[in-house]
XYZ file of C-alpha atoms in Angstrom:
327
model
C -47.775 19.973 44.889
C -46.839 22.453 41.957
C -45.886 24.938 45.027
C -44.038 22.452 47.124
C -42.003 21.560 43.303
C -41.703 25.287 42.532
C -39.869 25.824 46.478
C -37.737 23.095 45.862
C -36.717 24.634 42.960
C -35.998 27.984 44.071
C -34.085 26.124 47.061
C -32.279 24.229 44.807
C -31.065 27.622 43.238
C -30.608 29.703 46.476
C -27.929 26.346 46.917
C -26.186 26.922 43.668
C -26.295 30.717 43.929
C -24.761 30.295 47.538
C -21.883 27.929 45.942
C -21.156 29.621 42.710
C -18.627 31.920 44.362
C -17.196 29.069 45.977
C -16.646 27.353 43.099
C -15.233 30.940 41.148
C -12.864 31.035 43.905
C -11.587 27.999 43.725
C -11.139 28.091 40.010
C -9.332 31.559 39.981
C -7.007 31.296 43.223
C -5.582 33.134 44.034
C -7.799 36.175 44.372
C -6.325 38.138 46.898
C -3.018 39.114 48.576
C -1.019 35.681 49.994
C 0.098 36.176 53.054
C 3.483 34.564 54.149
C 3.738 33.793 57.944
C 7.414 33.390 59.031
C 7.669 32.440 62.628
C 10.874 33.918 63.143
C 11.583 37.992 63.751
C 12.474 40.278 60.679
C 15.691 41.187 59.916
C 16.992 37.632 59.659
C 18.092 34.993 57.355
C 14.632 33.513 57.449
C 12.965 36.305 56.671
C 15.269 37.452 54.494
C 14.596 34.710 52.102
C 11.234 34.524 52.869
C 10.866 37.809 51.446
C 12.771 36.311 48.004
C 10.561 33.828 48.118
C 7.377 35.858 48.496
C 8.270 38.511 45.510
C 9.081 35.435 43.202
C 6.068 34.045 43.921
C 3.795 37.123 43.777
C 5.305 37.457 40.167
C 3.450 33.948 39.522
C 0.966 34.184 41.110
C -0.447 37.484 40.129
C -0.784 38.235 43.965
C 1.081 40.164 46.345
C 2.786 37.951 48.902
C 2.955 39.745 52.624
C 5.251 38.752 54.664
C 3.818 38.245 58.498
C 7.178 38.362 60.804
C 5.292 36.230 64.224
C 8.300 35.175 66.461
C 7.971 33.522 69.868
C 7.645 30.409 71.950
C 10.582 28.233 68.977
C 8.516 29.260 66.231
C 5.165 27.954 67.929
C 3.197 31.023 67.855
C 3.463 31.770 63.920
C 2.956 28.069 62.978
C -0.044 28.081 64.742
C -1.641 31.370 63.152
C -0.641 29.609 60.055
C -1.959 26.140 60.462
C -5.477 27.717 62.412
C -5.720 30.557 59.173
C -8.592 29.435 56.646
C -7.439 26.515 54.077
C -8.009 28.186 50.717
C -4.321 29.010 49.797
C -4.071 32.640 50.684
C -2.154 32.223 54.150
C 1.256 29.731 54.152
C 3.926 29.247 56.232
C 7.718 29.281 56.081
C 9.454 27.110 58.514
C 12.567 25.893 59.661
C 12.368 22.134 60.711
C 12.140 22.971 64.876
C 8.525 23.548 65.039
C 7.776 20.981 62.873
C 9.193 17.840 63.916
C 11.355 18.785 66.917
C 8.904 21.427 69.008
C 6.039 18.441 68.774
C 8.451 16.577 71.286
C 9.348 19.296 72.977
C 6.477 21.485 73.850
C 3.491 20.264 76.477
C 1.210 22.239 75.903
C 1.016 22.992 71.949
C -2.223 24.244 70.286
C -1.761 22.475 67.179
C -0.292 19.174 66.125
C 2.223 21.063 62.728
C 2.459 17.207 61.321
C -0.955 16.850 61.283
C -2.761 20.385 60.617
C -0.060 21.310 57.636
C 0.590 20.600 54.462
C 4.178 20.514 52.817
C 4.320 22.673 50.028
C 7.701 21.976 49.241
C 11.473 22.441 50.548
C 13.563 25.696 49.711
C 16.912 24.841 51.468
C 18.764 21.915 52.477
C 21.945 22.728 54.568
C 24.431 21.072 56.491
C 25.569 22.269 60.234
C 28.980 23.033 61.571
C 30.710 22.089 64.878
C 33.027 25.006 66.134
C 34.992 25.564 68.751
C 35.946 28.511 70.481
C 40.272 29.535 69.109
C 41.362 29.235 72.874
C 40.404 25.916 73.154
C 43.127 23.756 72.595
C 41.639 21.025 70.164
C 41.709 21.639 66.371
C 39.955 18.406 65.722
C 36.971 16.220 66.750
C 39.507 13.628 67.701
C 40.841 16.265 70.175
C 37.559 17.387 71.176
C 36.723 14.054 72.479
C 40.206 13.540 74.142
C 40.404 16.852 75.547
C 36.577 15.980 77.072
C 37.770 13.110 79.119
C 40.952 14.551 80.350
C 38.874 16.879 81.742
C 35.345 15.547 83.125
C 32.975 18.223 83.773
C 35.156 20.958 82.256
C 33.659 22.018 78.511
C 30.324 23.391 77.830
C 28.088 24.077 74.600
C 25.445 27.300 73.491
C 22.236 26.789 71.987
C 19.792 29.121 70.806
C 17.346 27.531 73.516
C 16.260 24.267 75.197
C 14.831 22.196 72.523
C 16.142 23.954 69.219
C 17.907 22.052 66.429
C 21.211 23.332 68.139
C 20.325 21.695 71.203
C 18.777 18.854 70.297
C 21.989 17.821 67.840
C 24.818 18.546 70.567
C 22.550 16.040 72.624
C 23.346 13.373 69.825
C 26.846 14.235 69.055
C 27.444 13.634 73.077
C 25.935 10.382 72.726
C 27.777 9.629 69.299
C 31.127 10.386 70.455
C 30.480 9.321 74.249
C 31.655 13.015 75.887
C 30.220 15.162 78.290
C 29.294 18.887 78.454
C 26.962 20.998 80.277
C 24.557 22.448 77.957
C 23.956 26.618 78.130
C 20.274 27.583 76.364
C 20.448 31.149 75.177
C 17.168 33.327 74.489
C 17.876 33.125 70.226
C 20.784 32.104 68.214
C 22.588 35.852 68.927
C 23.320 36.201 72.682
C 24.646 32.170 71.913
C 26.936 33.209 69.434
C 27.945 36.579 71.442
C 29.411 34.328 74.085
C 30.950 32.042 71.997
C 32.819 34.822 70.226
C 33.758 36.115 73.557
C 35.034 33.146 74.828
C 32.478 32.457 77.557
C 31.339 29.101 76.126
C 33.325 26.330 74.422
C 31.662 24.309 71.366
C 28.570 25.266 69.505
C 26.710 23.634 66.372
C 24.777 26.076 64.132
C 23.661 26.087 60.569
C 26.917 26.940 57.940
C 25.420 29.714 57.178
C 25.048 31.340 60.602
C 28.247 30.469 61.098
C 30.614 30.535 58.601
C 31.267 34.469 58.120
C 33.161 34.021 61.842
C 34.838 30.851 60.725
C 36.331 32.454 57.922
C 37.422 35.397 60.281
C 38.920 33.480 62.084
C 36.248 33.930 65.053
C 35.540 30.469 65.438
C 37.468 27.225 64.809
C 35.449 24.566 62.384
C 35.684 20.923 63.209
C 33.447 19.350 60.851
C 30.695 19.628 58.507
C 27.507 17.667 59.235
C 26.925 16.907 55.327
C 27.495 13.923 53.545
C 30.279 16.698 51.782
C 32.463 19.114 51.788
C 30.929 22.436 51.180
C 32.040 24.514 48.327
C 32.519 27.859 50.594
C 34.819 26.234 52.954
C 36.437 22.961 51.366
C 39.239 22.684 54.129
C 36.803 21.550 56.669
C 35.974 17.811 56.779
C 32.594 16.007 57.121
C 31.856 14.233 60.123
C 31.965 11.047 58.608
C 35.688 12.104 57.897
C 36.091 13.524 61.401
C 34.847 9.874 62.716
C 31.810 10.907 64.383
C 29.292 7.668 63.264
C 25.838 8.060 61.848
C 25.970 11.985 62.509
C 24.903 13.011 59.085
C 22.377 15.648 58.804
C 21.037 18.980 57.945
C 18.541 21.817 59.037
C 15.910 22.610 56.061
C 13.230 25.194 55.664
C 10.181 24.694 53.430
C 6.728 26.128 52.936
C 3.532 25.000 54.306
C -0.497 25.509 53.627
C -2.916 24.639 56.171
C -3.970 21.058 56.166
C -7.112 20.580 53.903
C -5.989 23.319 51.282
C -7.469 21.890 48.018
C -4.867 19.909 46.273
C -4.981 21.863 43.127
C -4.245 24.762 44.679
C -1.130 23.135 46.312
C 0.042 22.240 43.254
C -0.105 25.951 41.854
C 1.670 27.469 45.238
C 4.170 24.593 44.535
C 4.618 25.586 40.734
C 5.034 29.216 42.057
C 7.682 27.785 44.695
C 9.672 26.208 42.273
C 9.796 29.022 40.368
C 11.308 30.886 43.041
C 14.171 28.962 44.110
C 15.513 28.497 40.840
C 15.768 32.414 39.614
C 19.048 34.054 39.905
C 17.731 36.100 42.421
C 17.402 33.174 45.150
C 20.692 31.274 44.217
C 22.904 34.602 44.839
C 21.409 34.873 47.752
C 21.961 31.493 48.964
C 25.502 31.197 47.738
C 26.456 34.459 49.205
C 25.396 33.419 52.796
C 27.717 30.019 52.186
C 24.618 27.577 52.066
C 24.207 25.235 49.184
C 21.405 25.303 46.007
C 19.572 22.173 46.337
C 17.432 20.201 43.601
C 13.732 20.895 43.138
C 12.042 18.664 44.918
C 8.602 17.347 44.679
C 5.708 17.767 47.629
C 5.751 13.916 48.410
C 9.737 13.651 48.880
C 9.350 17.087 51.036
C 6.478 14.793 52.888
C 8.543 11.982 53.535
C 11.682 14.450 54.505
C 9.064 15.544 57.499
C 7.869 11.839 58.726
C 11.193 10.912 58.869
C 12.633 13.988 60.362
C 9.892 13.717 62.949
C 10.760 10.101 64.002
C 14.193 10.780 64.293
C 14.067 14.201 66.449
C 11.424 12.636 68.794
C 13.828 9.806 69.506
C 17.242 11.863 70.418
C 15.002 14.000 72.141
C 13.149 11.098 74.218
C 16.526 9.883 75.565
C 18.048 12.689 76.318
C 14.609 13.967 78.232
C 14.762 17.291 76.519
C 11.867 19.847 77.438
C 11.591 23.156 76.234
C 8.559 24.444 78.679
């Protein structure tokens, strides 16, 4: 008996040994490098404030932040390396909404469910879209737009960055806000789209402000109306499209960070201190006005939470009706 007492013992410890450096782990995270996973390829405005993001949060942290650059399939193939990576706070993703809540509807044949297997950290940007025209065209409002569309059935056209990207999937509502029809041209990535609407090749487009607004300013592109409930600071002449009279077509494209689902809560909370640390240094806010977006409030993980449940209803609904498929 005094052997059998004496094993159990030394089993008990074997069990406390094995979890002790569990336990250290958890209560000194992080203890090695983050890494960052942004879905999208290097070189753009993504990863470009991912890697704001990343230093600011290193500083915090006491970690270097890596930025992964894993483009491909709409932003499928990083979010999946991110959601799949091991919960413990040292992999997280930075997203744009697409393979979130609209790729989910999309996509047939996805690996991972993103509502489901992530966590939101928290948001980092908040901005509007813009509806542009090509100069030739001979509307210079939405009013226009939508005459010009049924004087001439069959006749105008619209880019996207792809079947089933944000781009995409909100020219499908506009068309069934304001009752027109175009023929929709996908585009491998938001640059050959824009290439042929600065060329003249395609009519109407709807991008994020900040992809779009250096060429409105030049004079590139024509601006019919904001998709904010405002006017935005960089470009106050062009109306919302509330003003414009497009109904219930208010909203915005956002980017936030995400941990793999089951990532201990309290280490959540420190990525999430560490986050909003980030987008409020000076660092982060030049950057954002200088590409014409807008600062937005910090926001806390549950509002950033509900921002994705509601984004996710809404997407999968435009794109149920309009039978969008991306593969």
């Amino acid at each position: 008996m005094n052997h059998i007492n004496i094993l159990r013992k030394l089993g008990l410890v074997t069990v406390l040994c094995a979890a002790a450096p569990w336990a250290q782990a958890q209560a000194t995270y992080p203890h090695q490098p983050i890494t960052m996973v942004v879905p999208y390829p290097a070189g753009g405005a993504a990863d470009a404030m991912g890697r704001i993001i990343g230093r600011s949060m290193g500083t915090s942290l006491g970690q270097t932040v890596i930025i992964d650059n894993r483009p491909g399939a709409g932003g499928n193939i990083g979010t999946a390396q991110a959601a799949k990576a091991p919960a413990d706070g040292h992999t997280v993703l930075l997203a744009q909404l697409s393979p979130i809540v609209i790729n989910p509807h999309t996509y047939t044949k996805l690996t991972i469910d993103p509502v489901k297997d992530l966590i939101p950290v928290g948001v980092i940007s908040q901005n509007p879209m813009v509806l542009v025209v090509r100069p030739g065209l001979p509307v210079k409002t939405v009013a226009e737009l939508v005459a010009y569309s049924k004087a001439n059935p069959g006749k105008l056209n619209y880019a996207s960055s792809g079947s089933g990207s944000i781009n995409h999937v909100a020219m499908e509502l506009l068309k069934t806000n304001l009752g027109v029809d175009m023929a929709h041209i996908p585009y491998k990535g938001g640059a050959p789209a824009l290439q042929d609407m600065l060329g003249g090749r395609v009519d109407v487009m709807i991008d994020a402000v900040v992809q779009l607004m250096p060429m409105i300013k030049s004079g590139q592109l024509r601006a019919l109306a904001i998709t904010g409930p405002q006017r935005v600071e960089s470009a106050p002449d062009i109306p919302t499209t509330t003003e414009a009279g497009i109904p219930n077509y208010v909203l915005y494209g956002w980017m936030g960070v995400f941990a793999p689902a089951g990532t201990p809560p309290a280490v959540v909370k420190q990525l999430k201190s560490a986050l909003d640390t980030a987008i409020t240094s000076e660092a982060f806010k030049t950057f954002v006005l200088g590409s014409g977006a807008q600062l937005i409030k910090v926001q806390s993980t549950e509002a950033f939470a509900q921002l994705v449940t509601e984004d996710y209803s809404r997407w999968g609904k435009v794109v149920k009706a309009a039978d969008i498929k991306a593969d």
